CSV table of C-alpha atoms and ligand atoms in Angstrom, one decimal:
chain,number,residue,atom,x,y,z
L,1,UNK,CA,82.9,98.6,123.7
L,2,UNK,CA,84.9,98.7,120.4
L,3,UNK,CA,87.5,96.1,119.4
L,4,UNK,CA,91.1,97.1,119.8
L,5,UNK,CA,94.3,96.4,117.9
L,6,UNK,CA,97.2,95.6,120.3
L,7,UNK,CA,101.0,95.2,120.3
L,8,UNK,CA,101.5,92.1,118.1
L,9,UNK,CA,100.1,93.9,115.0
L,10,UNK,CA,102.5,93.5,112.0
L,11,UNK,CA,100.4,95.7,109.7
L,12,UNK,CA,99.6,93.1,107.1
L,13,UNK,CA,96.1,94.6,106.7
L,14,UNK,CA,94.2,91.3,106.6
L,15,UNK,CA,91.7,92.8,109.0
L,16,UNK,CA,91.0,95.7,106.8
L,17,UNK,CA,89.3,93.5,104.2
L,18,UNK,CA,87.3,91.7,106.8
L,19,UNK,CA,85.7,94.8,108.4
L,20,UNK,CA,82.2,95.5,107.0
L,21,UNK,CA,82.2,99.2,108.1
L,22,UNK,CA,85.8,100.3,107.1
L,23,UNK,CA,86.7,101.0,110.7
L,24,UNK,CA,90.4,99.9,110.5
L,25,UNK,CA,93.0,102.4,109.3
L,26,UNK,CA,95.3,103.3,107.7
L,27,UNK,CA,94.2,101.0,104.8
L,28,UNK,CA,96.8,100.0,102.1
L,29,UNK,CA,95.4,102.6,99.8
L,30,UNK,CA,96.0,105.5,102.2
L,31,UNK,CA,99.1,107.6,102.1
L,32,UNK,CA,100.2,106.9,105.7
L,33,UNK,CA,99.9,103.1,105.5
L,34,UNK,CA,103.6,102.5,104.7
L,35,UNK,CA,104.6,104.6,107.7
L,36,UNK,CA,102.1,103.4,110.2
L,37,UNK,CA,103.5,101.6,113.3
L,38,UNK,CA,100.4,99.4,113.4
L,39,UNK,CA,96.7,99.6,112.3
L,40,UNK,CA,94.1,101.2,114.5
L,41,UNK,CA,90.3,100.6,115.0
L,42,UNK,CA,88.1,103.6,115.1
L,43,UNK,CA,86.0,103.1,118.3
L,44,UNK,CA,83.2,105.3,116.9
L,45,UNK,CA,82.7,103.3,113.6
L,46,UNK,CA,83.3,99.8,115.0
L,47,UNK,CA,80.1,97.8,115.4
L,48,UNK,CA,81.8,95.0,117.4
L,49,UNK,CA,80.9,92.3,114.8
L,50,UNK,CA,84.2,90.5,115.5
L,51,UNK,CA,85.0,89.7,111.9
L,52,UNK,CA,88.5,91.1,112.2
L,53,UNK,CA,89.5,88.9,115.1
L,54,UNK,CA,89.5,85.7,113.0
L,55,UNK,CA,91.2,87.5,110.0
L,56,UNK,CA,94.2,88.6,112.1
L,57,UNK,CA,97.0,86.0,111.7
L,58,UNK,CA,98.8,87.0,115.0
L,59,UNK,CA,95.8,87.4,117.4
L,60,UNK,CA,96.4,91.1,117.7
L,61,UNK,CA,92.8,92.2,117.8
L,62,UNK,CA,90.8,91.8,121.0
L,63,UNK,CA,87.2,92.7,121.9
L,64,UNK,CA,87.1,95.8,124.1
L,65,UNK,CA,85.5,93.8,126.9
L,66,UNK,CA,88.5,91.4,127.0
L,67,UNK,CA,91.4,93.7,127.0
L,68,UNK,CA,94.1,92.5,129.4
L,69,UNK,CA,95.7,95.0,131.9
L,70,UNK,CA,99.0,95.1,129.8
L,71,UNK,CA,96.9,95.9,126.7
L,72,UNK,CA,94.9,98.8,128.3
L,73,UNK,CA,97.1,101.6,126.8
L,74,UNK,CA,96.1,100.3,123.3
L,75,UNK,CA,92.4,101.4,123.9
L,76,UNK,CA,93.5,105.0,124.0
L,77,UNK,CA,96.2,104.5,121.3
L,78,UNK,CA,93.5,103.2,118.8
L,79,UNK,CA,91.2,106.1,119.6
L,80,UNK,CA,94.0,108.7,119.4
L,81,UNK,CA,94.8,107.7,115.8
L,82,UNK,CA,91.2,108.5,114.8
L,83,UNK,CA,90.7,111.5,117.0
L,84,UNK,CA,91.9,114.1,114.4
L,85,UNK,CA,89.3,112.7,111.9
L,86,UNK,CA,90.3,111.2,108.6
L,87,UNK,CA,88.9,111.7,105.1
L,88,UNK,CA,90.4,108.4,103.9
L,89,UNK,CA,91.7,109.6,100.5
L,90,UNK,CA,92.5,106.9,98.0
L,91,UNK,CA,96.1,107.3,97.1
L,92,UNK,CA,97.0,104.1,95.4
L,93,UNK,CA,94.0,102.5,93.7
L,94,UNK,CA,94.5,98.8,93.2
L,95,UNK,CA,95.5,98.2,89.5
L,96,UNK,CA,93.2,95.9,87.5
L,97,UNK,CA,94.1,92.2,87.7
L,98,UNK,CA,96.1,91.0,84.7
L,99,UNK,CA,94.4,87.9,83.5
L,100,UNK,CA,96.5,84.8,83.1
L,101,UNK,CA,96.5,83.3,79.6
L,102,UNK,CA,95.3,79.8,80.3
L,103,UNK,CA,96.2,78.6,76.8
L,104,UNK,CA,99.9,78.8,77.7
L,105,UNK,CA,99.6,76.1,80.4
L,106,UNK,CA,100.9,76.3,84.0
L,107,UNK,CA,102.5,79.6,85.1
L,108,UNK,CA,105.7,78.7,86.9
L,109,UNK,CA,107.1,81.3,89.4
L,110,UNK,CA,110.2,81.0,91.5
L,111,UNK,CA,110.3,83.0,94.7
L,112,UNK,CA,113.8,83.4,96.3
L,113,UNK,CA,113.4,83.7,100.1
L,114,UNK,CA,110.8,82.0,102.3
L,115,UNK,CA,110.0,84.9,104.6
L,116,UNK,CA,106.7,86.8,105.0
L,117,UNK,CA,107.2,88.8,101.7
L,118,UNK,CA,107.7,85.6,99.8
L,119,UNK,CA,104.7,83.8,101.3
L,120,UNK,CA,102.3,86.6,100.9
L,121,UNK,CA,103.4,86.8,97.2
L,122,UNK,CA,102.9,83.1,96.9
L,123,UNK,CA,99.4,83.3,98.4
L,124,UNK,CA,98.4,86.0,96.0
L,125,UNK,CA,99.7,84.0,93.0
L,126,UNK,CA,98.0,80.8,94.1
L,127,UNK,CA,94.6,82.4,94.3
L,128,UNK,CA,94.7,81.9,90.5
L,129,UNK,CA,94.3,78.5,89.0
L,130,UNK,CA,97.1,76.9,87.0
L,131,UNK,CA,100.0,78.5,88.9
L,132,UNK,CA,103.0,76.6,90.3
L,133,UNK,CA,105.2,78.5,92.9
L,134,UNK,CA,108.6,77.2,94.0
L,135,UNK,CA,109.9,79.0,97.1
L,136,UNK,CA,113.7,78.7,97.4
L,137,UNK,CA,115.6,79.1,100.7
L,138,UNK,CA,119.3,78.8,101.4
L,139,UNK,CA,118.4,77.4,104.9
L,140,UNK,CA,116.9,74.0,105.7
L,141,UNK,CA,114.0,75.7,107.6
L,142,UNK,CA,111.7,78.4,106.0
L,143,UNK,CA,109.9,81.5,107.3
L,144,UNK,CA,112.9,83.9,107.3
L,145,UNK,CA,113.1,86.4,110.1
L,146,UNK,CA,109.8,85.2,111.6
L,147,UNK,CA,111.8,82.2,112.8
L,148,UNK,CA,115.3,83.8,113.1
L,149,UNK,CA,114.5,87.4,114.0
L,150,UNK,CA,111.2,87.9,115.9
L,151,UNK,CA,112.0,87.6,119.6
L,152,UNK,CA,111.2,84.3,121.3
L,153,UNK,CA,109.0,86.0,123.9
L,154,UNK,CA,106.8,87.4,121.0
L,155,UNK,CA,105.0,84.2,120.5
L,156,UNK,CA,101.9,86.0,119.3
L,157,UNK,CA,103.8,87.5,116.4
L,158,UNK,CA,105.4,84.1,115.6
L,159,UNK,CA,101.9,82.6,115.5
L,160,UNK,CA,101.8,83.9,111.9
L,161,UNK,CA,103.3,80.5,111.2
L,162,UNK,CA,99.7,79.2,111.2
L,163,UNK,CA,98.9,81.4,108.2
L,164,UNK,CA,102.1,80.3,106.5
L,165,UNK,CA,101.2,76.7,106.9
L,166,UNK,CA,97.8,77.4,105.3
L,167,UNK,CA,99.6,79.0,102.3
L,168,UNK,CA,102.1,76.1,102.1
L,169,UNK,CA,99.2,73.6,102.0
L,170,UNK,CA,97.7,75.0,98.8
L,171,UNK,CA,98.0,73.0,95.6
L,172,UNK,CA,100.8,74.3,93.4
L,173,UNK,CA,103.1,75.4,96.4
L,174,UNK,CA,106.5,73.7,96.9
L,175,UNK,CA,109.7,74.5,98.7
L,176,UNK,CA,113.3,74.0,97.5
L,177,UNK,CA,115.3,74.2,100.7
L,178,UNK,CA,119.1,74.3,101.3
L,179,UNK,CA,119.7,76.0,98.0
L,180,UNK,CA,121.3,79.4,97.9
L,181,UNK,CA,120.6,81.4,94.7
L,182,UNK,CA,123.9,82.9,93.5
L,183,UNK,CA,125.9,80.0,95.0
L,184,UNK,CA,124.1,76.7,94.3
L,185,UNK,CA,122.0,77.9,91.4
L,186,UNK,CA,122.2,80.9,89.1
L,187,UNK,CA,119.5,83.4,88.2
L,188,UNK,CA,119.9,82.3,84.6
L,189,UNK,CA,119.1,78.7,85.5
L,190,UNK,CA,116.0,79.7,87.4
L,191,UNK,CA,114.6,81.8,84.6
L,192,UNK,CA,115.2,78.9,82.2
L,193,UNK,CA,112.7,76.8,84.2
L,194,UNK,CA,110.3,79.5,85.4
L,195,UNK,CA,108.2,82.2,83.7
L,196,UNK,CA,109.2,84.7,86.4
L,197,UNK,CA,111.5,85.0,89.4
L,198,UNK,CA,110.6,87.1,92.5
L,199,UNK,CA,113.4,88.1,94.9
L,200,UNK,CA,112.2,88.4,98.5
L,201,UNK,CA,115.5,87.9,100.2
L,202,UNK,CA,115.1,90.4,103.0
L,203,UNK,CA,117.8,92.7,104.3
L,204,UNK,CA,120.5,90.7,106.0
L,205,UNK,CA,123.4,93.1,105.8
L,206,UNK,CA,124.7,94.8,109.0
L,207,UNK,CA,125.7,98.4,109.0
L,208,UNK,CA,129.2,99.0,110.6
L,209,UNK,CA,129.7,102.0,112.9
L,210,UNK,CA,133.2,102.7,111.6
L,211,UNK,CA,134.6,103.4,115.1
L,212,UNK,CA,137.8,102.2,116.7
L,213,UNK,CA,137.5,98.9,118.6
L,214,UNK,CA,134.4,97.7,116.7
L,215,UNK,CA,136.2,94.4,115.9
L,216,UNK,CA,137.2,93.6,119.5
L,217,UNK,CA,135.8,90.5,121.1
L,218,UNK,CA,132.8,91.5,123.2
L,219,UNK,CA,131.4,93.6,120.4
L,220,UNK,CA,128.9,92.1,118.0
L,221,UNK,CA,125.9,92.8,115.8
L,222,UNK,CA,122.3,92.5,116.7
L,223,UNK,CA,121.8,90.3,113.6
L,224,UNK,CA,124.3,87.7,115.1
L,225,UNK,CA,122.9,87.9,118.7
L,226,UNK,CA,119.3,87.6,117.6
L,227,UNK,CA,120.1,84.8,115.3
L,228,UNK,CA,122.0,83.1,118.1
L,229,UNK,CA,119.1,83.2,120.6
L,230,UNK,CA,116.7,82.2,117.9
L,231,UNK,CA,118.7,79.0,116.9
L,232,UNK,CA,119.7,80.1,113.4
L,233,UNK,CA,122.0,77.3,112.1
L,234,UNK,CA,124.7,79.9,111.0
L,235,UNK,CA,125.0,81.2,114.5
L,236,UNK,CA,124.5,78.2,116.8
L,237,UNK,CA,128.3,78.0,117.6
L,238,UNK,CA,128.6,81.7,118.4
L,239,UNK,CA,130.1,82.4,121.9
L,240,UNK,CA,128.3,85.3,123.6
L,241,UNK,CA,130.0,86.9,126.6
L,242,UNK,CA,127.3,87.6,129.2
L,243,UNK,CA,129.8,87.8,132.0
L,244,UNK,CA,129.8,91.5,132.5
L,245,UNK,CA,127.5,93.8,134.6
L,246,UNK,CA,126.5,96.1,131.9
L,247,UNK,CA,125.7,95.7,128.2
L,248,UNK,CA,125.5,98.6,125.8
L,249,UNK,CA,123.3,98.6,122.7
L,250,UNK,CA,124.0,101.1,120.0
L,251,UNK,CA,120.6,102.2,118.5
L,252,UNK,CA,117.1,102.3,119.9
L,253,UNK,CA,114.8,100.7,117.3
L,254,UNK,CA,112.5,97.8,118.0
L,255,UNK,CA,115.4,95.2,117.5
L,256,UNK,CA,117.3,97.1,120.2
L,257,UNK,CA,114.3,96.9,122.5
L,258,UNK,CA,114.0,93.1,121.8
L,259,UNK,CA,117.7,92.5,122.7
L,260,UNK,CA,117.5,94.7,125.8
L,261,UNK,CA,114.3,92.9,127.0
L,262,UNK,CA,115.8,89.4,126.4
L,263,UNK,CA,118.9,90.4,128.3
L,264,UNK,CA,116.9,91.9,131.1
L,265,UNK,CA,114.5,89.0,131.5
L,266,UNK,CA,114.8,86.3,134.1
L,267,UNK,CA,115.6,83.1,132.2
L,268,UNK,CA,112.8,81.2,133.9
L,269,UNK,CA,110.4,83.5,132.1
L,270,UNK,CA,111.9,82.4,128.8
L,271,UNK,CA,111.6,78.7,129.4
L,272,UNK,CA,108.2,78.4,127.9
L,273,UNK,CA,109.2,80.2,124.7
L,274,UNK,CA,111.1,78.7,121.7
L,275,UNK,CA,114.4,80.4,122.6
L,276,UNK,CA,117.4,78.2,121.6
L,277,UNK,CA,118.5,75.8,124.4
L,278,UNK,CA,122.1,77.0,124.1
L,279,UNK,CA,121.0,80.7,124.6
L,280,UNK,CA,118.8,79.9,127.5
L,281,UNK,CA,121.7,78.0,129.2
L,282,UNK,CA,124.0,81.0,128.6
L,283,UNK,CA,121.4,83.5,129.9
L,284,UNK,CA,121.0,81.4,133.1
L,285,UNK,CA,124.6,82.3,134.0
L,286,UNK,CA,124.5,85.9,132.7
L,287,UNK,CA,125.7,88.5,135.2
L,288,UNK,CA,124.3,91.4,133.2
L,289,UNK,CA,122.2,93.7,135.5
L,290,UNK,CA,122.0,96.9,133.3
L,291,UNK,CA,121.4,97.3,129.6
L,292,UNK,CA,122.1,100.8,128.2
L,293,UNK,CA,120.5,101.8,124.9
L,294,UNK,CA,122.3,104.6,123.1
L,295,UNK,CA,120.2,106.9,120.9
L,296,UNK,CA,121.9,109.6,119.0
L,297,UNK,CA,118.9,112.0,119.1
L,298,UNK,CA,116.2,112.7,121.7
L,299,UNK,CA,113.2,110.5,122.8
L,300,UNK,CA,110.9,112.2,120.4
L,301,UNK,CA,113.1,111.1,117.5
L,302,UNK,CA,113.7,107.5,118.8
L,303,UNK,CA,113.2,104.7,116.3
L,304,UNK,CA,111.3,102.3,118.5
L,305,UNK,CA,107.5,102.2,117.9
L,306,UNK,CA,104.9,103.0,120.4
L,307,UNK,CA,103.4,99.4,120.5
L,308,UNK,CA,106.8,97.9,121.3
L,309,UNK,CA,107.5,100.6,123.9
L,310,UNK,CA,104.1,100.0,125.6
L,311,UNK,CA,104.9,96.2,125.6
L,312,UNK,CA,108.2,96.7,127.3
L,313,UNK,CA,106.9,99.2,129.8
L,314,UNK,CA,104.2,96.8,130.8
L,315,UNK,CA,106.9,94.6,132.4
L,316,UNK,CA,107.2,95.4,136.1
L,317,UNK,CA,110.1,93.0,136.4
L,318,UNK,CA,112.3,95.5,134.5
L,319,UNK,CA,113.2,98.9,135.8
L,320,UNK,CA,113.4,101.8,133.3
L,321,UNK,CA,115.7,104.8,133.5
L,322,UNK,CA,115.7,107.7,130.9
L,323,UNK,CA,118.6,110.1,130.6
L,324,UNK,CA,119.7,112.9,128.3
L,325,UNK,CA,116.3,114.0,126.9
L,326,UNK,CA,113.4,116.3,127.7
L,327,UNK,CA,110.3,114.2,128.1
L,328,UNK,CA,108.1,117.3,128.9
L,329,UNK,CA,108.6,119.2,125.6
L,330,UNK,CA,105.6,118.6,123.3
L,331,UNK,CA,106.7,117.1,120.0
L,332,UNK,CA,103.8,118.4,117.9
L,333,UNK,CA,102.7,114.9,117.1
L,334,UNK,CA,100.0,113.1,119.2
L,335,UNK,CA,101.5,109.6,118.8
L,336,UNK,CA,105.0,110.8,119.7
L,337,UNK,CA,103.7,112.7,122.7
L,338,UNK,CA,102.1,109.4,123.8
L,339,UNK,CA,105.6,107.8,123.6
L,340,UNK,CA,107.1,110.6,125.8
L,341,UNK,CA,104.2,110.3,128.2
L,342,UNK,CA,104.7,106.5,128.5
L,343,UNK,CA,108.5,107.0,129.2
L,344,UNK,CA,107.7,109.7,131.8
L,345,UNK,CA,105.3,107.3,133.6
L,346,UNK,CA,107.9,104.5,133.5
L,347,UNK,CA,110.6,106.6,135.1
L,348,UNK,CA,108.4,107.6,138.1
L,349,UNK,CA,107.4,104.1,139.1
L,350,UNK,CA,109.3,102.6,142.1
L,351,UNK,CA,112.3,100.4,141.4
L,352,UNK,CA,112.0,96.8,142.6
L,353,UNK,CA,114.7,94.9,144.4
L,354,UNK,CA,116.1,92.2,142.1
L,355,UNK,CA,115.0,93.8,138.9
L,356,UNK,CA,117.4,94.3,136.0
L,357,UNK,CA,117.2,97.7,134.4
L,358,UNK,CA,117.2,99.2,131.0
L,359,UNK,CA,118.6,102.7,130.6
L,360,UNK,CA,117.5,104.8,127.6
L,361,UNK,CA,120.4,107.2,127.1
L,362,UNK,CA,119.5,109.8,124.5
L,363,UNK,CA,121.6,112.3,122.6
L,364,UNK,CA,124.6,110.1,122.9
L,365,UNK,CA,126.8,108.5,120.2
L,366,UNK,CA,129.7,106.0,120.6
L,367,UNK,CA,133.1,107.2,119.4
L,368,UNK,CA,135.3,104.2,120.5
L,369,UNK,CA,135.0,100.8,122.0
L,370,UNK,CA,137.8,100.5,124.5
L,371,UNK,CA,140.1,97.5,124.9
L,372,UNK,CA,142.7,96.1,124.8
L,373,UNK,CA,142.0,92.6,123.8
L,374,UNK,CA,138.3,92.7,124.7
L,375,UNK,CA,135.7,95.4,125.0
L,376,UNK,CA,136.0,97.0,128.5
L,377,UNK,CA,134.0,100.2,127.9
L,378,UNK,CA,132.4,102.5,125.4
L,379,UNK,CA,133.7,106.1,125.0
L,380,UNK,CA,130.7,108.3,124.0
L,381,UNK,CA,130.0,111.8,123.0
L,382,UNK,CA,127.0,114.0,123.9
L,383,UNK,CA,125.1,115.4,121.0
L,384,UNK,CA,123.4,118.7,120.9
L,385,UNK,CA,120.0,118.6,119.2
L,386,UNK,CA,119.5,121.5,116.9
L,387,UNK,CA,116.1,122.2,115.3
L,388,UNK,CA,116.0,124.3,112.2
N,401,FAD,C1,115.3,91.0,115.4
N,401,FAD,C2,114.0,91.2,114.7
N,401,FAD,C3,112.8,91.2,115.3
N,401,FAD,C4,111.7,91.5,114.6
N,401,FAD,N1,110.5,91.5,115.3
N,401,FAD,C5,109.3,91.7,114.6
N,401,FAD,C6,108.1,91.7,115.3
N,401,FAD,O1,108.0,91.5,116.5
N,401,FAD,N2,106.9,92.0,114.6
N,401,FAD,C7,107.0,92.2,113.2
N,401,FAD,O2,106.0,92.5,112.6
N,401,FAD,N3,108.2,92.2,112.6
N,401,FAD,C8,109.3,92.0,113.2
N,401,FAD,N4,110.5,92.0,112.6
N,401,FAD,C9,110.5,92.3,111.1
N,401,FAD,C10,110.2,91.1,110.3
N,401,FAD,O3,110.8,89.9,110.8
N,401,FAD,C11,110.6,91.4,108.9
N,401,FAD,O4,110.0,92.6,108.4
N,401,FAD,C12,110.2,90.3,107.9
N,401,FAD,O5,110.7,89.0,108.3
N,401,FAD,C13,110.8,90.6,106.5
N,401,FAD,O6,110.3,89.6,105.6
N,401,FAD,P1,111.0,89.3,104.3
N,401,FAD,O7,110.2,88.2,103.7
N,401,FAD,O8,111.2,90.5,103.5
N,401,FAD,O9,112.5,88.8,104.6
N,401,FAD,P2,113.1,87.7,105.6
N,401,FAD,O10,112.2,87.3,106.7
N,401,FAD,O11,114.4,88.3,106.0
N,401,FAD,O12,113.4,86.4,104.7
N,401,FAD,C14,114.4,86.4,103.7
N,401,FAD,C15,114.8,85.0,103.5
N,401,FAD,O13,115.5,84.9,102.3
N,401,FAD,C16,116.5,83.9,102.4
N,401,FAD,N5,117.6,84.2,101.4
N,401,FAD,C17,118.4,85.3,101.4
N,401,FAD,N6,119.2,85.2,100.3
N,401,FAD,C18,119.0,84.1,99.7
N,401,FAD,C19,119.5,83.5,98.5
N,401,FAD,N7,120.5,84.0,97.8
N,401,FAD,N8,119.0,82.3,98.2
N,401,FAD,C20,118.0,81.7,98.9
N,401,FAD,N9,117.4,82.2,100.0
N,401,FAD,C21,117.9,83.4,100.4
N,401,FAD,C22,117.0,84.0,103.8
N,401,FAD,O14,117.5,82.8,104.3
N,401,FAD,C23,115.7,84.4,104.5
N,401,FAD,O15,115.1,83.2,105.0
N,401,FAD,C24,111.7,91.7,113.2
N,401,FAD,C25,112.9,91.7,112.5
N,401,FAD,C26,114.1,91.5,113.3
N,401,FAD,C27,115.4,91.5,112.5
N,402,SF4,S1,84.8,94.2,115.2
N,402,SF4,FE1,83.8,94.3,113.2
N,402,SF4,S2,83.3,96.5,112.9
N,402,SF4,FE2,84.8,96.4,114.6
N,402,SF4,S3,86.7,96.7,113.6
N,402,SF4,FE3,86.4,94.5,113.7
N,402,SF4,S4,85.5,93.9,111.8
N,402,SF4,FE4,85.3,96.2,112.0
N,403,SF4,S1,98.4,92.0,112.2
N,403,SF4,FE1,96.2,91.8,112.7
N,403,SF4,S2,95.6,93.8,113.4
N,403,SF4,FE2,97.5,94.1,112.4
N,403,SF4,S3,97.0,94.7,110.3
N,403,SF4,FE3,97.3,92.4,110.3
N,403,SF4,S4,95.2,91.6,110.7
N,403,SF4,FE4,95.2,93.8,111.2
């Protein structure tokens, strides 16, 4: 039985280059690679050699014979991707490698930011002899959002740290920590001492909603909350009010699913993760029983990915409610139909006493956070979905 890519896949394509029969798609040179939620193994071409398992930095690939119950939906999801047949057109041929001029001595490159983008770039550079890479972070601890963003109960994703350590151990690699470019050092100074500077600083800005009450205590951004429960030094002193019965999350992407899942999880289940101690302590006295996710459009347009949805729905300690959308209307896209089918199945399963619940409320937008002095409610409007 063919190997299967499961939830933790971060799409870095390491497995693609390990596969001797080109069974894993989309590959980086295919048009849909940049849009893919994960990579998928073609069960017809896979010869079960196992080479991709060791190549995957997050342990996302399992032999078909060892798929755990919670991973079973991924057998069909991998097959579904390949069902329509693919002709694998080459859209972006890899450009020829530019040779380094060894007569000019060591090539010094500064990389600003120590997240996955920076470390993969460093790895690529250090494959060539005579290269020195200085990776600069404004924080005392590297790895960017893998440390401060990825949810503490996603240990498999965080295990990419192992690959990062391997990159860091290469000759020519060094860190410059606690240095913020633009504050402690200027770009001009960096370029004075390096032949090139690569900026890999991620996307740390929040988007404001622009509605009344957004600044009230009790309202906050996912960036701050996620950083708080992940022990980010900038957010350790944050006070998070978990003393209500209901929390509302605006948006329904994968970060929203992460936050909802953490709030809905019994703290005892988080003890074995690397969640920050202060967050675990606060979650122990949380009174939140219901987390409502507001999505402005329907379930077919939701931003969460199928792998993350499947992961959430495998949790029988969390009840799922879906409101404001038609889960029966075919979307015209096989993967999206699979999402709708998964949500349909989750809504029909029996509720369990003691479970917290996550409510997916679609076609709903917030128009005001109500006060005074502290958020006491969210005024919403129902949206009509118009297809043209
Ligand atoms: C809540 C959350 C959960 C996620 N979960 C997953 C998941 O389960 N699976 C998955 O595959 N992906 C997940 N992601 C996405 C993944 O974390 C990001 O795609 C990835 O970390 C982006 O890498 P990056 O290198 O571009 O930037 P980042 O990881 O953001 O790293 C940028 C780094 O640059 C540093 N920096 C910024 N400005 C400066 C400056 N001026 N000087 C010096 N340093 C600077 C920052 O301190 C930071 O460390 C998640 C993201 C979030 C926010
Ligand atoms: S098990 Fe072997 S043949 Fe199958 S996808 Fe992995 S590398 Fe390719
Ligand atoms: S995370 Fe693993 S399964 Fe996903 S693309 Fe990378 S190597 Fe392949």
